[in-house]
Coordinates of C-alpha atoms and ligand atoms in Angstrom, one line a residue:
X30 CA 5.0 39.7 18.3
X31 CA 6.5 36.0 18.9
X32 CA 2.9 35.1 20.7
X33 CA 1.0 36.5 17.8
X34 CA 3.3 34.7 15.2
X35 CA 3.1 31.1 16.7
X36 CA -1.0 31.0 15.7
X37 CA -0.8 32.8 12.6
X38 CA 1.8 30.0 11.6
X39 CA -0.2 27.1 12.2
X40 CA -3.2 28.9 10.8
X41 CA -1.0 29.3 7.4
X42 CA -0.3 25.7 7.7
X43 CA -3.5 24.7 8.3
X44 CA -5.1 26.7 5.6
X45 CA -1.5 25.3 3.3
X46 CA -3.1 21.9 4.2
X47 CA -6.6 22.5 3.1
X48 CA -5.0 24.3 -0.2
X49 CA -3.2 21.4 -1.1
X50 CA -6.2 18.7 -0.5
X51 CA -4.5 17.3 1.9
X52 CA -7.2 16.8 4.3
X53 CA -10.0 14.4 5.1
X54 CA -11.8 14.3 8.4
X55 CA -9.5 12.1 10.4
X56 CA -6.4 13.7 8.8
X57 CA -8.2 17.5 9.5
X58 CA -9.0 16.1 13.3
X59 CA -5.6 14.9 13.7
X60 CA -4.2 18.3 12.6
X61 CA -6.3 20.1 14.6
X62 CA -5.7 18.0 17.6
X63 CA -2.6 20.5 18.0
X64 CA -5.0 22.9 20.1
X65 CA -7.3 19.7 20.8
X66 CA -10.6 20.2 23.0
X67 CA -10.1 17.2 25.3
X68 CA -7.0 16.0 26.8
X69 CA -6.2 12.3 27.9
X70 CA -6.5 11.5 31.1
X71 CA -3.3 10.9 32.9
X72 CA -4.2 7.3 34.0
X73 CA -5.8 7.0 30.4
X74 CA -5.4 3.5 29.3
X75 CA -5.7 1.8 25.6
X76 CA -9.6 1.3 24.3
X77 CA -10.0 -2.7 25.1
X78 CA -11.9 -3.3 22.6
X79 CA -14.1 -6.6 22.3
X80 CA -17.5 -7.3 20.4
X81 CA -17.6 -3.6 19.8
X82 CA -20.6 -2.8 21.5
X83 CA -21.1 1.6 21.7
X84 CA -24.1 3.0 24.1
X85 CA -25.0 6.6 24.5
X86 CA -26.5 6.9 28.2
X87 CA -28.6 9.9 28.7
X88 CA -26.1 12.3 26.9
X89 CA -26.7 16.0 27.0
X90 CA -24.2 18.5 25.0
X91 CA -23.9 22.1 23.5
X92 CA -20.8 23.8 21.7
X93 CA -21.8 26.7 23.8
X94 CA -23.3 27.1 26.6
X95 CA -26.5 29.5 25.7
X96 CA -27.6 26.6 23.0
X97 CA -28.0 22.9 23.9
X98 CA -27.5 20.6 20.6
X99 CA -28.2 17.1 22.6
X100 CA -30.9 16.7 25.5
X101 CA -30.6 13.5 27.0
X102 CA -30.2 10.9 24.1
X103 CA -29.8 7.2 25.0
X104 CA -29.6 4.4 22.4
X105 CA -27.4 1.3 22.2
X106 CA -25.8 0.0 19.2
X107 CA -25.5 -3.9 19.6
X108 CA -21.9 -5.3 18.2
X109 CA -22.0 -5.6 14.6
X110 CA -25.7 -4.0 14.0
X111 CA -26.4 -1.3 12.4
X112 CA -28.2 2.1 13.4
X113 CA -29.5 4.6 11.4
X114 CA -29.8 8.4 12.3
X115 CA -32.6 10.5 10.6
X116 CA -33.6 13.7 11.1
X117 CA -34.0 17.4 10.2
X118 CA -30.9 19.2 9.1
X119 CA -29.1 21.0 12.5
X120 CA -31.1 18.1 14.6
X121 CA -27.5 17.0 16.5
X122 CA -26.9 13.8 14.1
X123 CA -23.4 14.4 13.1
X124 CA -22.6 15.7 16.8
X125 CA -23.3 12.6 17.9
X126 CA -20.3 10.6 15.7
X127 CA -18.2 13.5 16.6
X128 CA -18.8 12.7 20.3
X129 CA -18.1 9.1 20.0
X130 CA -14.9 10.0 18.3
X131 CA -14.2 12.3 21.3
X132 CA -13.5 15.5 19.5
X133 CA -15.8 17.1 22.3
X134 CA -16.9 16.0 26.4
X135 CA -20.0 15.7 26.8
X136 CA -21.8 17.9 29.7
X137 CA -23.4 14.9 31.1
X138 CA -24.4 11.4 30.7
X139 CA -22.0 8.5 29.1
X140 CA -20.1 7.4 25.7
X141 CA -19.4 4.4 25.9
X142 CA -17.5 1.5 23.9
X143 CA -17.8 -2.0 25.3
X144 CA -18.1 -0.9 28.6
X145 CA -15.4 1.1 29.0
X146 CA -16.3 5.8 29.0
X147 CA -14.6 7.2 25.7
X148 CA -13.4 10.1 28.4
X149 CA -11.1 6.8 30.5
X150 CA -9.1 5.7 27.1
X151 CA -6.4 7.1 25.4
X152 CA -7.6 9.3 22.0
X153 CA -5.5 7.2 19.8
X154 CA -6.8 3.5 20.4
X155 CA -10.1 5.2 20.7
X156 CA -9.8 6.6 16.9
X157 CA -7.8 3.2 15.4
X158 CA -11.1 1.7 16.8
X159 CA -13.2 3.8 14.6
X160 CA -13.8 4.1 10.9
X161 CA -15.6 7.2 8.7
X162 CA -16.4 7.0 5.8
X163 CA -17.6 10.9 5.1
X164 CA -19.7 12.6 3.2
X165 CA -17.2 14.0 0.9
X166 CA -13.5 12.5 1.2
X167 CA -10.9 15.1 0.1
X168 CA -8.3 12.9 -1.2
X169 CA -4.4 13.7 -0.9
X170 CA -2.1 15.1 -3.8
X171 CA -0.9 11.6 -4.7
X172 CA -1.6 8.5 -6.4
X173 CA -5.0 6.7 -6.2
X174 CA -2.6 3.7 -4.5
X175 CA -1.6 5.9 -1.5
X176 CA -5.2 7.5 -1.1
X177 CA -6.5 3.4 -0.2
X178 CA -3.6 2.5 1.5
X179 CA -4.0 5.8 3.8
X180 CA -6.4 3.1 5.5
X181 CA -3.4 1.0 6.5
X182 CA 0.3 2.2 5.5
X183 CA 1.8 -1.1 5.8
X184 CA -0.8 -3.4 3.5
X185 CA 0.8 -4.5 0.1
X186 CA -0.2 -3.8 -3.0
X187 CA -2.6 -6.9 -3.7
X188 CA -4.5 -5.8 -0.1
X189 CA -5.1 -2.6 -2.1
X190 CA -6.0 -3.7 -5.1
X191 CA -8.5 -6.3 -3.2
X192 CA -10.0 -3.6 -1.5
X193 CA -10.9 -1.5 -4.4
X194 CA -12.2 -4.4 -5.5
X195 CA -14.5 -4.9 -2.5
X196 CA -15.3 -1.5 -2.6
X197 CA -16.7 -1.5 -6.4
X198 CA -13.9 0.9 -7.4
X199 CA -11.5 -1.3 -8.8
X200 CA -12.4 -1.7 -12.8
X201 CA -12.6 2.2 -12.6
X202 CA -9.4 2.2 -11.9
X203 CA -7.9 -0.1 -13.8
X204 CA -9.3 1.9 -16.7
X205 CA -7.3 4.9 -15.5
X206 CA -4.3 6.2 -17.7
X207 CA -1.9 5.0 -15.6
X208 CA -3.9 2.7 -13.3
X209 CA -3.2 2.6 -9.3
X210 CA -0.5 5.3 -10.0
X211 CA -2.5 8.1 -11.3
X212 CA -2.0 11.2 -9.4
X213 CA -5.7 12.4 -8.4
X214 CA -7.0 15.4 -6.2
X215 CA -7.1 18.9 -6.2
X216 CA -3.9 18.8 -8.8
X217 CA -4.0 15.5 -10.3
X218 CA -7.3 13.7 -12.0
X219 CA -10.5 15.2 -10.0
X220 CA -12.5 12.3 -8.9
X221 CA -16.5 12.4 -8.7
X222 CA -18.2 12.3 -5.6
X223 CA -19.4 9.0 -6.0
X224 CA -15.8 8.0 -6.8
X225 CA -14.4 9.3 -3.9
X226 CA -16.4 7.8 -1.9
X227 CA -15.5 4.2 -2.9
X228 CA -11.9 5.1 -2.2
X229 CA -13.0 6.4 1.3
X230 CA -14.9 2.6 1.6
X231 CA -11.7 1.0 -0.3
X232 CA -9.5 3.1 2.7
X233 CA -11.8 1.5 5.5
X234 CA -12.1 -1.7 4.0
X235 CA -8.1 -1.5 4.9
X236 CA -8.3 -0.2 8.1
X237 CA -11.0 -3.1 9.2
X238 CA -12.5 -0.7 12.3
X239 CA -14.2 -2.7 14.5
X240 CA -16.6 0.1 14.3
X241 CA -17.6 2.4 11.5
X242 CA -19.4 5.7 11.2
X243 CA -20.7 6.1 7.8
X244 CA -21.8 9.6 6.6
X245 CA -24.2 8.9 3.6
X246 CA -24.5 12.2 1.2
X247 CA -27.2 13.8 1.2
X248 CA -26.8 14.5 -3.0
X249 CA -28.6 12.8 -5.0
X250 CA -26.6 10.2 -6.8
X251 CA -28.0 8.5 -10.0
X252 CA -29.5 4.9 -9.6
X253 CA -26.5 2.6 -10.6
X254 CA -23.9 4.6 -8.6
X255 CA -26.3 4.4 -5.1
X256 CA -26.6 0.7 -6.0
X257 CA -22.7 0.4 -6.5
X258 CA -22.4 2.4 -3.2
X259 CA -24.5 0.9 -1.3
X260 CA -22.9 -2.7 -2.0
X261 CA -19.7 -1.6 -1.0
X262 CA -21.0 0.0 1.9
X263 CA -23.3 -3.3 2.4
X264 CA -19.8 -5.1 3.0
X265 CA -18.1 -3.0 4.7
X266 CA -20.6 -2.8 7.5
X267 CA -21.3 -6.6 7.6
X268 CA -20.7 -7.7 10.8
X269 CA -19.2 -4.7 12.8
X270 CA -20.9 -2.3 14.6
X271 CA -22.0 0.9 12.2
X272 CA -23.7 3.7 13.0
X273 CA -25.1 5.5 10.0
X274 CA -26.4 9.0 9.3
X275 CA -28.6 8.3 6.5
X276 CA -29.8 10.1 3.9
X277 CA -31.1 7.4 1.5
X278 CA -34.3 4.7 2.1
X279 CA -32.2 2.1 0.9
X280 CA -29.9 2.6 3.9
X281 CA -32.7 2.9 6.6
X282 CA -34.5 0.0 5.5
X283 CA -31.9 -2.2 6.2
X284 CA -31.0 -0.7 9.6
X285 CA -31.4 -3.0 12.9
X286 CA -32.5 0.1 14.0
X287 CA -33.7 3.7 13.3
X288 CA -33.4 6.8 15.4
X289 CA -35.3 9.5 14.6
X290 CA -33.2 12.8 15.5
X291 CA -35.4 16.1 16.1
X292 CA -34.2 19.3 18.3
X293 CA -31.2 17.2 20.1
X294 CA -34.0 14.7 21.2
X295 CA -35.1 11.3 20.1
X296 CA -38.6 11.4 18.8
X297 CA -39.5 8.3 17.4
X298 CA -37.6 5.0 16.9
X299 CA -37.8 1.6 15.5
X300 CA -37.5 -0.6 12.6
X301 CA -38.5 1.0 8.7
X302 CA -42.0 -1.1 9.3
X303 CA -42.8 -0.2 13.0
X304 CA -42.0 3.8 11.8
X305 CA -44.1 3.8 9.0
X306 CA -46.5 2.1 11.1
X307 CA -46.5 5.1 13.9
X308 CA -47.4 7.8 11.0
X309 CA -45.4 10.7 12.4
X310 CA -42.6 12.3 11.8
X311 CA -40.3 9.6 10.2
X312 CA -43.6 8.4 7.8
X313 CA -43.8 11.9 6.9
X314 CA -40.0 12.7 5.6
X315 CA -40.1 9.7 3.8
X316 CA -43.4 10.4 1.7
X317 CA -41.5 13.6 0.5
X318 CA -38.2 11.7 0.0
X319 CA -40.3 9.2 -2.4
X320 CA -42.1 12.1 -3.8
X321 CA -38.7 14.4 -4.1
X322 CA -36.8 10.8 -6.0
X323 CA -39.6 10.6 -8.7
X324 CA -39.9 13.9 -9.6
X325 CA -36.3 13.8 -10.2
X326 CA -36.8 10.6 -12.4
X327 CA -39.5 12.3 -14.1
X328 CA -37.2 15.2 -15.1
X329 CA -34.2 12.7 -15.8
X330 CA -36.4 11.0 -18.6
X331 CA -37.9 13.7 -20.0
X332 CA -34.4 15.3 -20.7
X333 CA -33.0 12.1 -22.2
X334 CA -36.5 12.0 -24.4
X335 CA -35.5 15.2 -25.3
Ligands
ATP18 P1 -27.1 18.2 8.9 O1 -28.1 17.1 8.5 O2 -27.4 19.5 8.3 O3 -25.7 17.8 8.6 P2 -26.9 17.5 11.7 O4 -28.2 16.9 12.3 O5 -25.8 16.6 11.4 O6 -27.3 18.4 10.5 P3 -25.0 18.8 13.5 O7 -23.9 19.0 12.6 O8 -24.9 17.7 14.5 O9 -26.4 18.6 12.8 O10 -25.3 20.2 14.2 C1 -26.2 20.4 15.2 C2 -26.2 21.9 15.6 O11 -25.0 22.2 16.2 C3 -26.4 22.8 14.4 O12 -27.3 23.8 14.7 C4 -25.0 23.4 14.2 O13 -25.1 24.7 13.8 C5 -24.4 23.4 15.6 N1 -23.0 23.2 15.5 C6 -22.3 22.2 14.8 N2 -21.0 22.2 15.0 C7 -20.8 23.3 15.8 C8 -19.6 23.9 16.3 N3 -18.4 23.4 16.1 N4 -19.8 25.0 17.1 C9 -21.0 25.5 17.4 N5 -22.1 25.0 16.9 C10 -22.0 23.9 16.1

């Protein structure tokens, strides 16, 4: 009875956790990181981090062992570009940010970060090196204040309020009845998703990763939000290393470089111009992605017409 009680305890808190909103990915990792997948290695030493340079060599992976999600992917991020993942829903895209956090060992081939094998440094300097910015932030039962400065506890209050600035969030707030102090989440104001995600970008801008994972949505968002997003996100990746799962063309076209992501493999890659240029798979997606957006404007102006 004791050895059944101890998991059903921390599933209850767990689950308490979740009820309460008090969970984004990080927080949700570091919770779960109580029954944690990999273990530091006793010898483990802090991530030295320089330029921020991160290099998949040859990696192969599968949750379990009858189904392989990677099959030998290699690309290199350069320190401070930026690299966009595309691909077909279940292709491996958000596997491969979870393995450069570490949440899982790969079976073979390398993760590496300046140099150094994610699997040689300790779990902590590896994830203070690394920023997310999800596709939906849950935020926490407490003031819009605490849910930026969750990036960096000890910044002051003018850090947060420049950061919300920086991150196009900041007359929105202002405007709110009680400014920076109102309570939001699950039991305070309820944020949009859009909203959210500026105070997930206002939370990074605080942490200042050296390298950032950005998690686009894969909603549609209407026009002036995406372009509000995508400034924020524009300035927040400038100059560090960001590897971006990307939904949107406005993302992509910007990218250094593009990896097209199909059955764990890479099938094409390249710049926006060299992929429309090959007229395969990548050309293809985003024909129906153009055709998908004005449709939807279509239907948008038409119901305001109404
Ligand atoms: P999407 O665009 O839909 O988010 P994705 O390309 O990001 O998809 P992943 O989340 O990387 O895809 O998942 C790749 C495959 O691995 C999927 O088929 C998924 O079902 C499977 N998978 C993901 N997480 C786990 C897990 N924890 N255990 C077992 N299988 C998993």
């Amino acid at each position: 009875l004791i050895q059944l009680s101890v998991p059903l305890n921390f599933i209850g808190f767990i689950y308490r956790e979740i009820r309460q909103g008090l969970t984004d990915i990080e927080h949700m990792f570091d919770l779960l990181s109580v029954k944690q997948e990999v273990d530091d290695k006793p010898d483990a030493k802090p991530l030295a981090i320089g330029a921020g340079n991160v290099e998949f060599r040859d990696v192969h992976f599968s949750y379990d062992p009858n189904r392989k999600i990677l099959k030998g992917v290699s690309f290199e991020v350069p320190a401070g570009k930026t690299v966009a993942i595309v691909g077909p829903s279940g292709a491996g895209k958000s596997t491969i940010s979870r393995l450069l956090f570490r949440f899982y060992d790969v079976q073979s081939g390398e993760v590496l970060i300046d140099g150094q094998d994610v699997r040689d440094v300790t779990q902590e300097s590896l994830r203070s090196a690394i920023g997310m910015v999800p596709q939906d932030t849950v935020l926490f039962n407490d003031t819009v204040a605490y849910n930026i400065r969750y990036g960096r506890m000890d910044a002051s209050q003018d850090e947060v309020r420049r950061a919300a600035e920086l991150a196009q969030i900041g007359p929105f707030i202002e405007r709110l009845p009680e400014g920076y102090a109102t309570m939001v989440g699950e039991r305070g104001l309820k944020l949009s998703g859009g909203e959210k995600q500026r105070v997930a970008i206002a939370r990074t801008i605080l942490k200042a990763p050296p390298i950032l994972i950005l998690d686009e949505a894969t909603s549609a968002l209407d026009s002036h939000t995406e372009q509000e997003i995508q400034a924020a996100l524009d300035l927040v990746s400038k100059d560090r290393t960001t590897i971006v799962i990307a939904h949107r063309l406005s993302t992509v076209i910007s990218a250094d470089e593009i990896i097209v992501l199909k059955d764990g493999q890479i099938a094409e890659r390249g710049t926006h111009a060299d992929l429309l240029r090959q007229n395969g798979l990548y050309a293809s997606m985003w024909d129906r992605q153009r055709e998908a957006t004005e449709a939807e404007e279509r239907l948008r102006i038409a119901r305001e017409t109404d």
